[in-house]
PDB file of C-alpha atoms in Angstrom:
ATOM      1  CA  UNK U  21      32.826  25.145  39.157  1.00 45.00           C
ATOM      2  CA  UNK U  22      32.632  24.549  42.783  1.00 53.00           C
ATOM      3  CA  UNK U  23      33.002  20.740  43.731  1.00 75.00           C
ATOM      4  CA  UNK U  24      32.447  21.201  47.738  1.00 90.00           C
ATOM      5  CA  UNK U  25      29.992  18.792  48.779  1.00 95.00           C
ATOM      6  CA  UNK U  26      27.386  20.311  51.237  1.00 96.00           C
ATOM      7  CA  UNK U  27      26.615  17.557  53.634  1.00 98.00           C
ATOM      8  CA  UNK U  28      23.397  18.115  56.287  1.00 97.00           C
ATOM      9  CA  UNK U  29      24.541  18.792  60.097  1.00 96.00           C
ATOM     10  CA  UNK U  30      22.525  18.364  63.197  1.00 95.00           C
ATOM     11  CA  UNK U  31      20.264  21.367  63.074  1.00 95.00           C
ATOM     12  CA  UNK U  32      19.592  20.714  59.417  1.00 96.00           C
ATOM     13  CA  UNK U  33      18.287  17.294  60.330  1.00 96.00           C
ATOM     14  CA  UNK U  34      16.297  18.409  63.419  1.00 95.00           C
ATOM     15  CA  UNK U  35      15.031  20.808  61.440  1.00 95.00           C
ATOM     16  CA  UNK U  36      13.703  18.537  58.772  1.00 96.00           C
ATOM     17  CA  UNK U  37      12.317  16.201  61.444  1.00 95.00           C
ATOM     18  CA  UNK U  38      10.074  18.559  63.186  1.00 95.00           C
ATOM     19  CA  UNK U  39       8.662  19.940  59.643  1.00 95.00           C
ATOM     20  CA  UNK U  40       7.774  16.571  58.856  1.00 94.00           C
ATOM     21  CA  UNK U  41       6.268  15.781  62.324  1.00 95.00           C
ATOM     22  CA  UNK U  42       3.964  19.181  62.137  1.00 94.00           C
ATOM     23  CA  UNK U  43       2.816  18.331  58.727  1.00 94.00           C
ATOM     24  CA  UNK U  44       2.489  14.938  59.205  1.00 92.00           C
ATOM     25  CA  UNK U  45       1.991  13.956  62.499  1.00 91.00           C
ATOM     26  CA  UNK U  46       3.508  11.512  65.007  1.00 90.00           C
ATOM     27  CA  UNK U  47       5.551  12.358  68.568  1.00 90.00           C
ATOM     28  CA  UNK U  48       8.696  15.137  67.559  1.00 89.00           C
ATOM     29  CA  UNK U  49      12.339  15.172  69.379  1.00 88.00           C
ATOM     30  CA  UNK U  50      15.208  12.742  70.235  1.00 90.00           C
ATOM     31  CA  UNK U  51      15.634   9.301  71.805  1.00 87.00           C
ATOM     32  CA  UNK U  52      17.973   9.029  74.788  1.00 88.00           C
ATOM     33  CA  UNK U  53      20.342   7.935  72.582  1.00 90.00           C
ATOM     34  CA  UNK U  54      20.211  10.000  69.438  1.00 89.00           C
ATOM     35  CA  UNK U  55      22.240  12.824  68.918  1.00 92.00           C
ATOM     36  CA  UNK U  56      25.173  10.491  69.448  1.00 94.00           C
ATOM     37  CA  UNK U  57      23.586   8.310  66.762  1.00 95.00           C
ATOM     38  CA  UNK U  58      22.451  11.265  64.797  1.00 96.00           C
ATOM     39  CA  UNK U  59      25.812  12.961  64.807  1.00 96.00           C
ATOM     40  CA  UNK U  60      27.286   9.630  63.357  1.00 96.00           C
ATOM     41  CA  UNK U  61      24.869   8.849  60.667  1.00 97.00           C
ATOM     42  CA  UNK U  62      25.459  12.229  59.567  1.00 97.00           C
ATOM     43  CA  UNK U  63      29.263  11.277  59.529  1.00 97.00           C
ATOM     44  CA  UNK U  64      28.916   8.287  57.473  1.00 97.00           C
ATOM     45  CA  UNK U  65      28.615   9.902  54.159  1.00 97.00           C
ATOM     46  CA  UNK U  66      31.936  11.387  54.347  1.00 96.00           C
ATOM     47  CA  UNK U  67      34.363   8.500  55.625  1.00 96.00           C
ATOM     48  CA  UNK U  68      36.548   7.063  53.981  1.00 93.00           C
ATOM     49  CA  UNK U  69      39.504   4.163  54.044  1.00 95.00           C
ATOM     50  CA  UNK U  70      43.101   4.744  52.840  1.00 96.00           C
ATOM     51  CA  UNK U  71      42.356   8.069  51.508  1.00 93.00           C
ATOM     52  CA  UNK U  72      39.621   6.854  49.319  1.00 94.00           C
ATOM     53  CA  UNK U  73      35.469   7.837  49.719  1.00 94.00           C
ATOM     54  CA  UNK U  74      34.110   4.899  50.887  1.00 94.00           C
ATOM     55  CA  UNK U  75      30.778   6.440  48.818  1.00 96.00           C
ATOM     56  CA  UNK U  76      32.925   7.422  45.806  1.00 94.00           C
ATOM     57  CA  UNK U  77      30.085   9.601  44.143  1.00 96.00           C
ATOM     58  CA  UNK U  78      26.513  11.470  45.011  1.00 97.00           C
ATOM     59  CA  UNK U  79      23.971   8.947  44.862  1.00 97.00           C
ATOM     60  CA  UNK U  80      26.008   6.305  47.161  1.00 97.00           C
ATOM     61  CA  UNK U  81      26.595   9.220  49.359  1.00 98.00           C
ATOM     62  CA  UNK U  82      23.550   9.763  49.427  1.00 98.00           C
ATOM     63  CA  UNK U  83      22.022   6.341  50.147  1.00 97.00           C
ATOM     64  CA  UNK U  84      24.631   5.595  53.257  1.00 97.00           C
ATOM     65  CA  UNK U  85      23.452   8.645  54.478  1.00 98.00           C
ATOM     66  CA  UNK U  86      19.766   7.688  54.473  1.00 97.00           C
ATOM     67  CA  UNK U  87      20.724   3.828  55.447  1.00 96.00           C
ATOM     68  CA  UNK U  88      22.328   5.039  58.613  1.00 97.00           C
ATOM     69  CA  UNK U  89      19.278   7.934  59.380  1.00 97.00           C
ATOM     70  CA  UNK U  90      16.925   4.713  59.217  1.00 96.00           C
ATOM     71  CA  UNK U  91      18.859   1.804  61.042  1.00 94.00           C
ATOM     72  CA  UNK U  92      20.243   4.703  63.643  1.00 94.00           C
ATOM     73  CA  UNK U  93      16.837   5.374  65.025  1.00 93.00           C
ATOM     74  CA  UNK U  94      17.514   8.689  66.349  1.00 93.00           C
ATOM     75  CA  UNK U  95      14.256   9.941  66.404  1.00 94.00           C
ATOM     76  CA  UNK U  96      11.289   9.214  68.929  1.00 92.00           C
ATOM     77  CA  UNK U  97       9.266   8.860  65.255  1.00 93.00           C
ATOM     78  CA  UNK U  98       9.589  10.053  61.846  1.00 92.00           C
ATOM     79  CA  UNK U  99      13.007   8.065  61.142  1.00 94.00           C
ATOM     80  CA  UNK U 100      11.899   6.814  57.583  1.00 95.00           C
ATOM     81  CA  UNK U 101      10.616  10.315  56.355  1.00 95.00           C
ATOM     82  CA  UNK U 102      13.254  12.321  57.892  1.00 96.00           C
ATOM     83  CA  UNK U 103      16.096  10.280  56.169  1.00 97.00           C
ATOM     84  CA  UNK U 104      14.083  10.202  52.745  1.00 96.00           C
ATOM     85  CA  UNK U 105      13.706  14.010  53.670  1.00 96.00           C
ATOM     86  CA  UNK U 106      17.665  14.250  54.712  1.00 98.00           C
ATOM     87  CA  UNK U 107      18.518  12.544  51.269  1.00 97.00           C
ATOM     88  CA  UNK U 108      16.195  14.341  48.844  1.00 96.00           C
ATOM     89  CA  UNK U 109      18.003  17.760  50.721  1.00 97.00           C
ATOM     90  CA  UNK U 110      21.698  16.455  50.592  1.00 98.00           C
ATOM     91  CA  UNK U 111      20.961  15.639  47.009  1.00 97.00           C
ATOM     92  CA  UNK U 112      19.432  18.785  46.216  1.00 96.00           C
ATOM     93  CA  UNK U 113      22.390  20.851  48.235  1.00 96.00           C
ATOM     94  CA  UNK U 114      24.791  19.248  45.725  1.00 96.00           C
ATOM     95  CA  UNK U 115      23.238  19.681  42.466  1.00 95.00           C
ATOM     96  CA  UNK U 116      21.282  17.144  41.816  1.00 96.00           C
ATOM     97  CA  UNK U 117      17.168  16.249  41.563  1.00 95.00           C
ATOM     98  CA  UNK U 118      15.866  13.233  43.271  1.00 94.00           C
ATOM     99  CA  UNK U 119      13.337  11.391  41.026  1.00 90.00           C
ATOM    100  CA  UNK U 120      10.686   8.648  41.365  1.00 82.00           C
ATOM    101  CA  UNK U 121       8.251   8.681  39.675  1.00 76.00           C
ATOM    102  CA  UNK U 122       6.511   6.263  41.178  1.00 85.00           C
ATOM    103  CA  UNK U 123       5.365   6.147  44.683  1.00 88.00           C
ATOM    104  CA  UNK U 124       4.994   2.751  45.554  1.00 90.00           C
ATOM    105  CA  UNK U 125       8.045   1.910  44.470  1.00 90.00           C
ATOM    106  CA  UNK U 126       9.683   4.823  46.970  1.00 91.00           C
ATOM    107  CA  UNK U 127       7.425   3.197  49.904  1.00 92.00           C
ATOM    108  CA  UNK U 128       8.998  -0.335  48.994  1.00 92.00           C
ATOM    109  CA  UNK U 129      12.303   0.663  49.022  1.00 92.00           C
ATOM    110  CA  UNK U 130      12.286   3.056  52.347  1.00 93.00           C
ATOM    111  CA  UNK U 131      11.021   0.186  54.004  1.00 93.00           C
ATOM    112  CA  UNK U 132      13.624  -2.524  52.751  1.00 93.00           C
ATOM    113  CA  UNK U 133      16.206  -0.147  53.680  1.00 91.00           C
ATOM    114  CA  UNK U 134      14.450   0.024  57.316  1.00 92.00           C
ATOM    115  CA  UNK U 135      14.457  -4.057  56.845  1.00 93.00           C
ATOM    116  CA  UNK U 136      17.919  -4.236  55.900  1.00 93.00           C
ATOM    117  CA  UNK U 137      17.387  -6.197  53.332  1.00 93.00           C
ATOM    118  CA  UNK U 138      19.026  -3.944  50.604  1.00 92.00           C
ATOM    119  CA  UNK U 139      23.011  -3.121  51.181  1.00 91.00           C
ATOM    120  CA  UNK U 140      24.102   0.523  50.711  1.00 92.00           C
ATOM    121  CA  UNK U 141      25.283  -0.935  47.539  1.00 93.00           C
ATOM    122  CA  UNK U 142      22.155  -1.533  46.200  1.00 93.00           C
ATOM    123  CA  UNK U 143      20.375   1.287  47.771  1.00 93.00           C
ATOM    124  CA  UNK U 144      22.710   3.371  45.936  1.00 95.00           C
ATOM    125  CA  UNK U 145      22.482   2.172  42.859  1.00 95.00           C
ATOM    126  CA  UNK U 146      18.434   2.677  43.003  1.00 94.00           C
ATOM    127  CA  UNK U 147      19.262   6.187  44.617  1.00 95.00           C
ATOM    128  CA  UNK U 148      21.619   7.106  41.203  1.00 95.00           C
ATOM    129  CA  UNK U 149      18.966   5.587  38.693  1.00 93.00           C
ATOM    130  CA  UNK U 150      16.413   7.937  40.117  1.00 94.00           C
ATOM    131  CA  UNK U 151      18.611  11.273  40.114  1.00 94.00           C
ATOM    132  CA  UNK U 152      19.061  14.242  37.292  1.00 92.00           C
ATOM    133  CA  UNK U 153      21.306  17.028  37.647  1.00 90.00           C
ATOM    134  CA  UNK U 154      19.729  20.948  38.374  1.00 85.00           C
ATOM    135  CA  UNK U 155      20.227  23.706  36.179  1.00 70.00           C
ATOM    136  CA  UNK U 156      21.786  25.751  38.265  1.00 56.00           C
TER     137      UNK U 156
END
């Protein structure tokens, strides 16, 4: 069984913007700012203190990873969609199916995230509860 995690890199992300921006709508590209705050939101899934995963499992990977795609505002628009997007496909890359079931729910908690008023804590238990493993 192969236990390498596949985490999303820039082009992934840029990618997944722009789909969501041409499908969607709403202005596509990059603040000023933003591949140096893309590059370390992508990061933040994979640190870790003392030789320990600060996000010890998927679903909190997960969730830190779309925290840090919201609050970094990389993106001239899109930022919400493109780290639910980011998630769902970091999830997905790693064996397991994102969930809800219900979308108002999904629209409340994107936009506490994008409040802060969730921590990654809690954002990743509601990420786990929501998450079944593929078949394949």
């Amino acid at each position: 069984m192969d236990t390498t995690l596949h985490f999303l890199g820039l082009p992934e992300v840029l990618l997944l913007q722009t789909i969501i921006i041409r499908h969607i709508g709403g202005i596509q590209g990059i603040t000023e700012q933003g591949f140096e705050r893309l590059a370390t939101a992508l990061a933040v899934p994979q640190q870790s203190m003392f030789g320990e995963d600060l996000y010890p499992d998927l679903p909190a990977k997960a969730a830190a990873l779309f925290d840090a795609l919201v609050n970094g505002h990389c993106f001239s628009d899109g930022n919400k969609r493109t780290a639910l997007l980011a998630m769902i496909e970091f999830l997905a890359r790693n064996g397991l199916r994102f969930a809800a079931a219900d979308d108002d729910a999904l629209y409340d908690w994107v936009l506490s995230a994008a409040a802060r008023s969730t921590t990654r804590v809690e954002q990743a238990a509601w990420v786990a509860a929501r998450c079944e493993a593929t078949n394949g």
